[in-house]
PDB file of C-alpha atoms in Angstrom:
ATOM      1  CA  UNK A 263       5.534  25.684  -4.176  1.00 51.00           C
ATOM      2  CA  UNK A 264       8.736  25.870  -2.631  1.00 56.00           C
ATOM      3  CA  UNK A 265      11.606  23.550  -3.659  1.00 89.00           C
ATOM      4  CA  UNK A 266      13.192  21.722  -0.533  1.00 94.00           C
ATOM      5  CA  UNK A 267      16.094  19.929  -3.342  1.00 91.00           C
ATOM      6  CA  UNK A 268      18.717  19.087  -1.041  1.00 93.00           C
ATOM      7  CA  UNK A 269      16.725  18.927   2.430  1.00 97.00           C
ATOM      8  CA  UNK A 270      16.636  15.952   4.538  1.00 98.00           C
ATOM      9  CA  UNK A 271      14.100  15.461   6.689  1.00 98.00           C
ATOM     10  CA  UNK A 272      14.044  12.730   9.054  1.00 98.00           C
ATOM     11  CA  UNK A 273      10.745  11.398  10.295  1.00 98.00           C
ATOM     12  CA  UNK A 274      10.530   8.740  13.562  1.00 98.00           C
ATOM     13  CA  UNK A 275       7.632   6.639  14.557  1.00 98.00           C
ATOM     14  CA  UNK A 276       6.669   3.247  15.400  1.00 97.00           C
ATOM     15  CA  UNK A 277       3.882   0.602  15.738  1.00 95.00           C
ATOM     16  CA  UNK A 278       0.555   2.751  16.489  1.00 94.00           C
ATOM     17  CA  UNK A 279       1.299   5.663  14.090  1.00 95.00           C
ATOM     18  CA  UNK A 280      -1.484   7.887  12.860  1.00 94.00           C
ATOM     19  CA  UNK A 281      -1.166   6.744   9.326  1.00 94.00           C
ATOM     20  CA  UNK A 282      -2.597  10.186   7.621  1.00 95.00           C
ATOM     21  CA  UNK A 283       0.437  12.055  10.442  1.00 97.00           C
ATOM     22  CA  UNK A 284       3.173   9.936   8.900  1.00 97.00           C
ATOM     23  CA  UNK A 285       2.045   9.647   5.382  1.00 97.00           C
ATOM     24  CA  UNK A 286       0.465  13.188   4.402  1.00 97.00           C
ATOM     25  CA  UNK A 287       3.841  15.183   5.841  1.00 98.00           C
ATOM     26  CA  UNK A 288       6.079  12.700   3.923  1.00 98.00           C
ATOM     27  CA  UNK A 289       4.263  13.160   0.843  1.00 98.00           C
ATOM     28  CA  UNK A 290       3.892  17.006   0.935  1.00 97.00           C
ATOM     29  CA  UNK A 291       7.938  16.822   1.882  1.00 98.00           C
ATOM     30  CA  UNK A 292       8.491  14.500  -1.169  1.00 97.00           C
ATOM     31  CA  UNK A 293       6.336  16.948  -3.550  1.00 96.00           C
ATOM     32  CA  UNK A 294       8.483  19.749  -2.605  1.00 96.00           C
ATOM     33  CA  UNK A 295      11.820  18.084  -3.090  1.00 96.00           C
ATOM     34  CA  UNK A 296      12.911  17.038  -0.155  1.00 97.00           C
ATOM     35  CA  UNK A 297      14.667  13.541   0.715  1.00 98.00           C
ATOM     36  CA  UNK A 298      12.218  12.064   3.527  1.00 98.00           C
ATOM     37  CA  UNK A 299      14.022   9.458   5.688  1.00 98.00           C
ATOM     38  CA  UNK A 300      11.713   7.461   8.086  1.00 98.00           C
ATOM     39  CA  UNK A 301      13.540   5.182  11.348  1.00 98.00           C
ATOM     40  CA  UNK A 302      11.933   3.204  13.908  1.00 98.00           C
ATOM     41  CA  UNK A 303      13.418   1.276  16.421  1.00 97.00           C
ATOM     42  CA  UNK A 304      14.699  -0.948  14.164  1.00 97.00           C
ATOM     43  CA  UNK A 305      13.847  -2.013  10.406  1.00 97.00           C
ATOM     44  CA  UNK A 306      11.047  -4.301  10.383  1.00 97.00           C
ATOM     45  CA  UNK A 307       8.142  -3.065   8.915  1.00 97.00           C
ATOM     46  CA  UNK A 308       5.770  -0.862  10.839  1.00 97.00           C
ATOM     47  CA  UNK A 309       1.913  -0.297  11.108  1.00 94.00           C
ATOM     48  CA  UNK A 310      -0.229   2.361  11.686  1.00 93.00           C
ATOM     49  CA  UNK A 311      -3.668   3.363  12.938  1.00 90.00           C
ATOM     50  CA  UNK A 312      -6.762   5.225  11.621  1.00 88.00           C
ATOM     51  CA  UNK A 313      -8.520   7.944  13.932  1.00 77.00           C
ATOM     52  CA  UNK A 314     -12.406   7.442  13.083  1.00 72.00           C
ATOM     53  CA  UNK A 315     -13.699  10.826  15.079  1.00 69.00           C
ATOM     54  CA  UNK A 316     -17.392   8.853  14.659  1.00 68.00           C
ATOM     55  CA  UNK A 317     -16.446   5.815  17.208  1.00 66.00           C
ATOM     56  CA  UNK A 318     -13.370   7.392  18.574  1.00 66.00           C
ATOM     57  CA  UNK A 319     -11.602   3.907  18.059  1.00 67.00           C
ATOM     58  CA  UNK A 320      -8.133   3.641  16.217  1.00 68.00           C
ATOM     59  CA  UNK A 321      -8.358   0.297  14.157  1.00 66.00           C
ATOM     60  CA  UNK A 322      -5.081  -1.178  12.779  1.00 71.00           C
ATOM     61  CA  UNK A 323      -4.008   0.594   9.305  1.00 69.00           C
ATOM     62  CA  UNK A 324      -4.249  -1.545   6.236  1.00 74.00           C
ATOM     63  CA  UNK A 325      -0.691  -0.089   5.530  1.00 83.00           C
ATOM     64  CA  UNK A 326       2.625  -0.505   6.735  1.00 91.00           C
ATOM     65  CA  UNK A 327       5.786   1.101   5.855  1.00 96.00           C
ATOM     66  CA  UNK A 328       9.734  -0.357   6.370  1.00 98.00           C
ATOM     67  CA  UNK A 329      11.621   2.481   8.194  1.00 98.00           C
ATOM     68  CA  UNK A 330      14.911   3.273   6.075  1.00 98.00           C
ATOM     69  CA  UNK A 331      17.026   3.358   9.512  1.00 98.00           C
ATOM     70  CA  UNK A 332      17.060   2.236  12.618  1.00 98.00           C
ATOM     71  CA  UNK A 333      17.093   5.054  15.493  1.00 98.00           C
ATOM     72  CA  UNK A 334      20.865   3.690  16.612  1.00 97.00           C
ATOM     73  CA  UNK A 335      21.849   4.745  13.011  1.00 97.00           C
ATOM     74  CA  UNK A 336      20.617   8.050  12.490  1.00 97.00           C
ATOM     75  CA  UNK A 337      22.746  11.331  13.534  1.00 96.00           C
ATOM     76  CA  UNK A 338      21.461  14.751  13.579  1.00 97.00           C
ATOM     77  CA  UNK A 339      23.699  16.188  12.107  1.00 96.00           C
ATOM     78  CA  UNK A 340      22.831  14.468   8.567  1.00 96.00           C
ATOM     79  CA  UNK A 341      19.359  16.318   8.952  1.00 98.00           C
ATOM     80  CA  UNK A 342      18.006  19.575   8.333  1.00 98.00           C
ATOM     81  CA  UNK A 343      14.941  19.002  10.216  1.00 98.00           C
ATOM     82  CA  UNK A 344      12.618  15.927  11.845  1.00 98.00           C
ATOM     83  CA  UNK A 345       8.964  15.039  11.521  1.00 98.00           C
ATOM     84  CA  UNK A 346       7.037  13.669  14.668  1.00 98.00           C
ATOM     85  CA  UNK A 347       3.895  11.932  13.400  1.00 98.00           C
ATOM     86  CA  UNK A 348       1.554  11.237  16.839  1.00 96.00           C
ATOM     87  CA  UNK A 349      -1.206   8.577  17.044  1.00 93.00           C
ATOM     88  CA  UNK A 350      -1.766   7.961  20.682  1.00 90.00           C
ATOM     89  CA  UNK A 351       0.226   4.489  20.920  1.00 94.00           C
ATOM     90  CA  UNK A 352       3.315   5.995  18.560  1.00 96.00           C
ATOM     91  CA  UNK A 353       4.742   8.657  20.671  1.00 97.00           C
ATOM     92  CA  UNK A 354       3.915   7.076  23.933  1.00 96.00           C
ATOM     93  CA  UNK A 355       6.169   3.862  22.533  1.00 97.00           C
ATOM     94  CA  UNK A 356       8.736   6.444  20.951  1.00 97.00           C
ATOM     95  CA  UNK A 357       9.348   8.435  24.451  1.00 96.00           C
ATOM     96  CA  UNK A 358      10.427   5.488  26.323  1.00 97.00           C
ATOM     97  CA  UNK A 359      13.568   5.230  23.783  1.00 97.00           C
ATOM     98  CA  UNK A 360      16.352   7.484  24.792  1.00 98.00           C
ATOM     99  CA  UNK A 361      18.074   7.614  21.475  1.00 98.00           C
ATOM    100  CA  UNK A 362      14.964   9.210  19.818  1.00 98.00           C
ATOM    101  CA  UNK A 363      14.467  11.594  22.518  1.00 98.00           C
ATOM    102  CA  UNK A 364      18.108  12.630  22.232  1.00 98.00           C
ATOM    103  CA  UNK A 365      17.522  12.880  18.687  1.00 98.00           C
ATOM    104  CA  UNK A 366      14.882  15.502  18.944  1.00 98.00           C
ATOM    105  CA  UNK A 367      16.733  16.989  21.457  1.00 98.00           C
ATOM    106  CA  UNK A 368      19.867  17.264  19.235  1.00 98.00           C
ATOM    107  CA  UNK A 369      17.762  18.721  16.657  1.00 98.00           C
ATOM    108  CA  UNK A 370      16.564  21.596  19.041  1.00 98.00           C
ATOM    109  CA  UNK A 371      20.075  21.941  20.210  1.00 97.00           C
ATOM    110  CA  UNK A 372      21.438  23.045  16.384  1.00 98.00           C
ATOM    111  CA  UNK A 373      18.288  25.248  16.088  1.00 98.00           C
ATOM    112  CA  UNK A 374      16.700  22.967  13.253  1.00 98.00           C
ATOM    113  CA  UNK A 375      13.131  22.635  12.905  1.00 98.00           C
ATOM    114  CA  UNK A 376      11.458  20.248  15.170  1.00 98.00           C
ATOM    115  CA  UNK A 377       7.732  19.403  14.146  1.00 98.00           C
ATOM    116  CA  UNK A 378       4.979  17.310  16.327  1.00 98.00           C
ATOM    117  CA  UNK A 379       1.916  16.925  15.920  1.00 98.00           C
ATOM    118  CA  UNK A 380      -1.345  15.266  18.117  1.00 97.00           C
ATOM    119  CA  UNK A 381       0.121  13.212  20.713  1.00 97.00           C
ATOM    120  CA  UNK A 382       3.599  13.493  19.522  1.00 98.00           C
ATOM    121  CA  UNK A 383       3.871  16.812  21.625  1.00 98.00           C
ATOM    122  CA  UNK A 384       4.686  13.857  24.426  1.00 98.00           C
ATOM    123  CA  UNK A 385       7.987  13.494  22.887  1.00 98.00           C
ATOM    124  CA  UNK A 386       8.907  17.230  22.835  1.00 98.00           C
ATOM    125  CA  UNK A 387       7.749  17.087  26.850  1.00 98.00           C
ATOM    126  CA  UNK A 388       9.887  14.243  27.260  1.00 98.00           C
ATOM    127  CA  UNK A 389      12.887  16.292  25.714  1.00 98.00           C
ATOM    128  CA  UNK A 390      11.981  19.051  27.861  1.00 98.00           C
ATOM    129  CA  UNK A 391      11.476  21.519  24.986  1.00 98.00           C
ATOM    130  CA  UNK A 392       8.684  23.198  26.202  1.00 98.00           C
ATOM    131  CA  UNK A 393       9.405  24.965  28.872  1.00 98.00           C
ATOM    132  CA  UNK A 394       8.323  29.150  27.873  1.00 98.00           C
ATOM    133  CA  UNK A 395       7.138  27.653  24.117  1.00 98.00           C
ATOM    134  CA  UNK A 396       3.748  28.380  22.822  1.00 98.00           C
ATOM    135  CA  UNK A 397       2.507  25.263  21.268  1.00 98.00           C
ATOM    136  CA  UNK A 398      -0.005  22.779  20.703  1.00 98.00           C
ATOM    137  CA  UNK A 399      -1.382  19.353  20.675  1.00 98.00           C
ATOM    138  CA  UNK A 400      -4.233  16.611  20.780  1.00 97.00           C
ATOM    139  CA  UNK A 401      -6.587  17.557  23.336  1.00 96.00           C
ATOM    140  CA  UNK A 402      -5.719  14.586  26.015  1.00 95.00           C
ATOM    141  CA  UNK A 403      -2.237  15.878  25.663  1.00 97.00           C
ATOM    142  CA  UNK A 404      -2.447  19.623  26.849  1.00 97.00           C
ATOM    143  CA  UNK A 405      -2.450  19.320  30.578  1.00 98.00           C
ATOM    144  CA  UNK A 406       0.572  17.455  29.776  1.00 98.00           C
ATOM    145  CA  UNK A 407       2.273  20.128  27.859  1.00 98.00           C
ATOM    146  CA  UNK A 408       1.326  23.001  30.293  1.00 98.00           C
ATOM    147  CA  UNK A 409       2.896  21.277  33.286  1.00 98.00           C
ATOM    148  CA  UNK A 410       5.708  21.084  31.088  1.00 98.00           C
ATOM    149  CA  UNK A 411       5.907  24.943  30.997  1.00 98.00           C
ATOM    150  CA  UNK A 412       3.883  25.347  27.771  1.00 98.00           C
ATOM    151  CA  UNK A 413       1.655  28.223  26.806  1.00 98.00           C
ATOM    152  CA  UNK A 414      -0.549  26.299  25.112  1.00 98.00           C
ATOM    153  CA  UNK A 415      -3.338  27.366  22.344  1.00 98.00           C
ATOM    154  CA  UNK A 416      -5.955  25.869  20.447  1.00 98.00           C
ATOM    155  CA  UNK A 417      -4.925  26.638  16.996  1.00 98.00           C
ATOM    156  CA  UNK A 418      -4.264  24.392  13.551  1.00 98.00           C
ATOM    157  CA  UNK A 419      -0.351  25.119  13.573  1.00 98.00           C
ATOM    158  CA  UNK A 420       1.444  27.166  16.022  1.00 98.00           C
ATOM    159  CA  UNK A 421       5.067  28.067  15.089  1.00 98.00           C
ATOM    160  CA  UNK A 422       7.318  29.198  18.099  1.00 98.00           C
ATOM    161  CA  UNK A 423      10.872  29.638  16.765  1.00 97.00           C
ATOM    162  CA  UNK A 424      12.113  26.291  15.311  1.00 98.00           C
ATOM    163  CA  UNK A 425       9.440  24.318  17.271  1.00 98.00           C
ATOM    164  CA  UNK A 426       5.762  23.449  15.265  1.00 98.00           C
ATOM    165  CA  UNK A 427       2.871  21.946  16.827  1.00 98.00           C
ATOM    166  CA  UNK A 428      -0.646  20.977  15.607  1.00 98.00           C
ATOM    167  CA  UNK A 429      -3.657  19.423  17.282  1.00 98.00           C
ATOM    168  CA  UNK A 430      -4.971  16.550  14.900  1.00 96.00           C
ATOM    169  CA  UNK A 431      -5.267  15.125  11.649  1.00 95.00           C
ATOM    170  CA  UNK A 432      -6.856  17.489  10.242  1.00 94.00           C
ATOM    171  CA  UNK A 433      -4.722  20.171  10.830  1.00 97.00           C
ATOM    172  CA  UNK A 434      -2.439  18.384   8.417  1.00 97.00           C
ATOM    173  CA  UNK A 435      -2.344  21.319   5.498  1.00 98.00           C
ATOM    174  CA  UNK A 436      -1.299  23.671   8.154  1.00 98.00           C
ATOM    175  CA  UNK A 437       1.008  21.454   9.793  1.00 98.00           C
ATOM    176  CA  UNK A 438       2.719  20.686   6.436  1.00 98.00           C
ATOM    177  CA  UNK A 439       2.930  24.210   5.322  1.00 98.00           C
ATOM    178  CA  UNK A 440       4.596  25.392   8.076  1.00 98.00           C
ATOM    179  CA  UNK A 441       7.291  22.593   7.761  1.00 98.00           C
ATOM    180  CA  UNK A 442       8.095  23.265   4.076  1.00 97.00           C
ATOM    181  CA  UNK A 443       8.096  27.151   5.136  1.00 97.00           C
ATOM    182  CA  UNK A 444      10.619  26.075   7.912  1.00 97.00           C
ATOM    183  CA  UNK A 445      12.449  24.299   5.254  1.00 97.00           C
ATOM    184  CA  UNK A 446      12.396  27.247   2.594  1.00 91.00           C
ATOM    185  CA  UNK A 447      13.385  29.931   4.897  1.00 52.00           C
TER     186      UNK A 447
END
């Protein structure tokens, strides 16, 4: 497995998360070394949602998780790459806050790995980073992205320069692997 020692990654999300999105990335990013730092909006603890792909409902999480910083803290420039769990609720609150869009968008700007996944292509669209990218996303979401200027695909993990996208939860393994190889490059 690689060794990310001395990689930060930051990770952003709010009330509404996909909890496996948020908590299956960080944990794969933890295993391989590398310093995962989660902000929100502000500090109070947030919670999360489970996808069941039976009823198609997303009942509140039994977990929550205190974000180490709140967006106004964080700067780019401390990161090596960011982490966009979706969750339909999560990215649609997380657009509507211009210092996390600017955050992603700062990320693009220094060529650093910028990862989304489900809905949390929103957030790219809303930094207007898809204009010419190949990509992908949630199924709900992909109209979205192609009026954006996407190419978009129906596959697990697509990797277009420093910009990953996958569809769903369980697309995780791919999703994660291509971070860490983003990472380990």
């Amino acid at each position: 497995m690689t060794k990310l020692t001395n990689t930060r990654v930051l990770m952003i999300a709010t009330d509404g998360y996909e909890e496996v999105e948020l908590f299956a990335p960080r944990q794969a990013l933890l295993d391989a070394g590398a310093q995962v730092v989660l902000a929100s909006v502000d500090t109070r603890p947030i919670v999360g949602v489970v996808y069941d792909p039976v009823t198609t409902k997303s009942p509140e999480s039994k977990k929550s998780i205190t974000p180490d910083l709140a967006l106004d803290e964080v700067d780019a420039e401390g990161f090596d790459a960011i982490v966009l769990p979706g969750g339909l609720v999560n990215p649609d609150k997380m657009r509507m806050q211009p210092k996390a869009i600017a955050l992603i968008a700062a990320f693009a700007r220094q060529g650093k790995p910028v990862a989304a996944i489900c809905h949390a292509p929103w957030l790219l669209i809303e930094a207007d980073l898809l204009r010419g990218r190949r990509a992908t996303g949630w199924y709900s979401v992909r109209k979205d992205m192609e009026n954006a200027g996407a190419t978009v695909v129906d596959e697990a993990v697509v990797v277009d320069g420093n910009l990953i996208t996958s569809r769903m939860p369980d697309d995780i393994p791919a999703f994660n692997a291509a971070v860490i190889a983003a990472l380990g490059g």
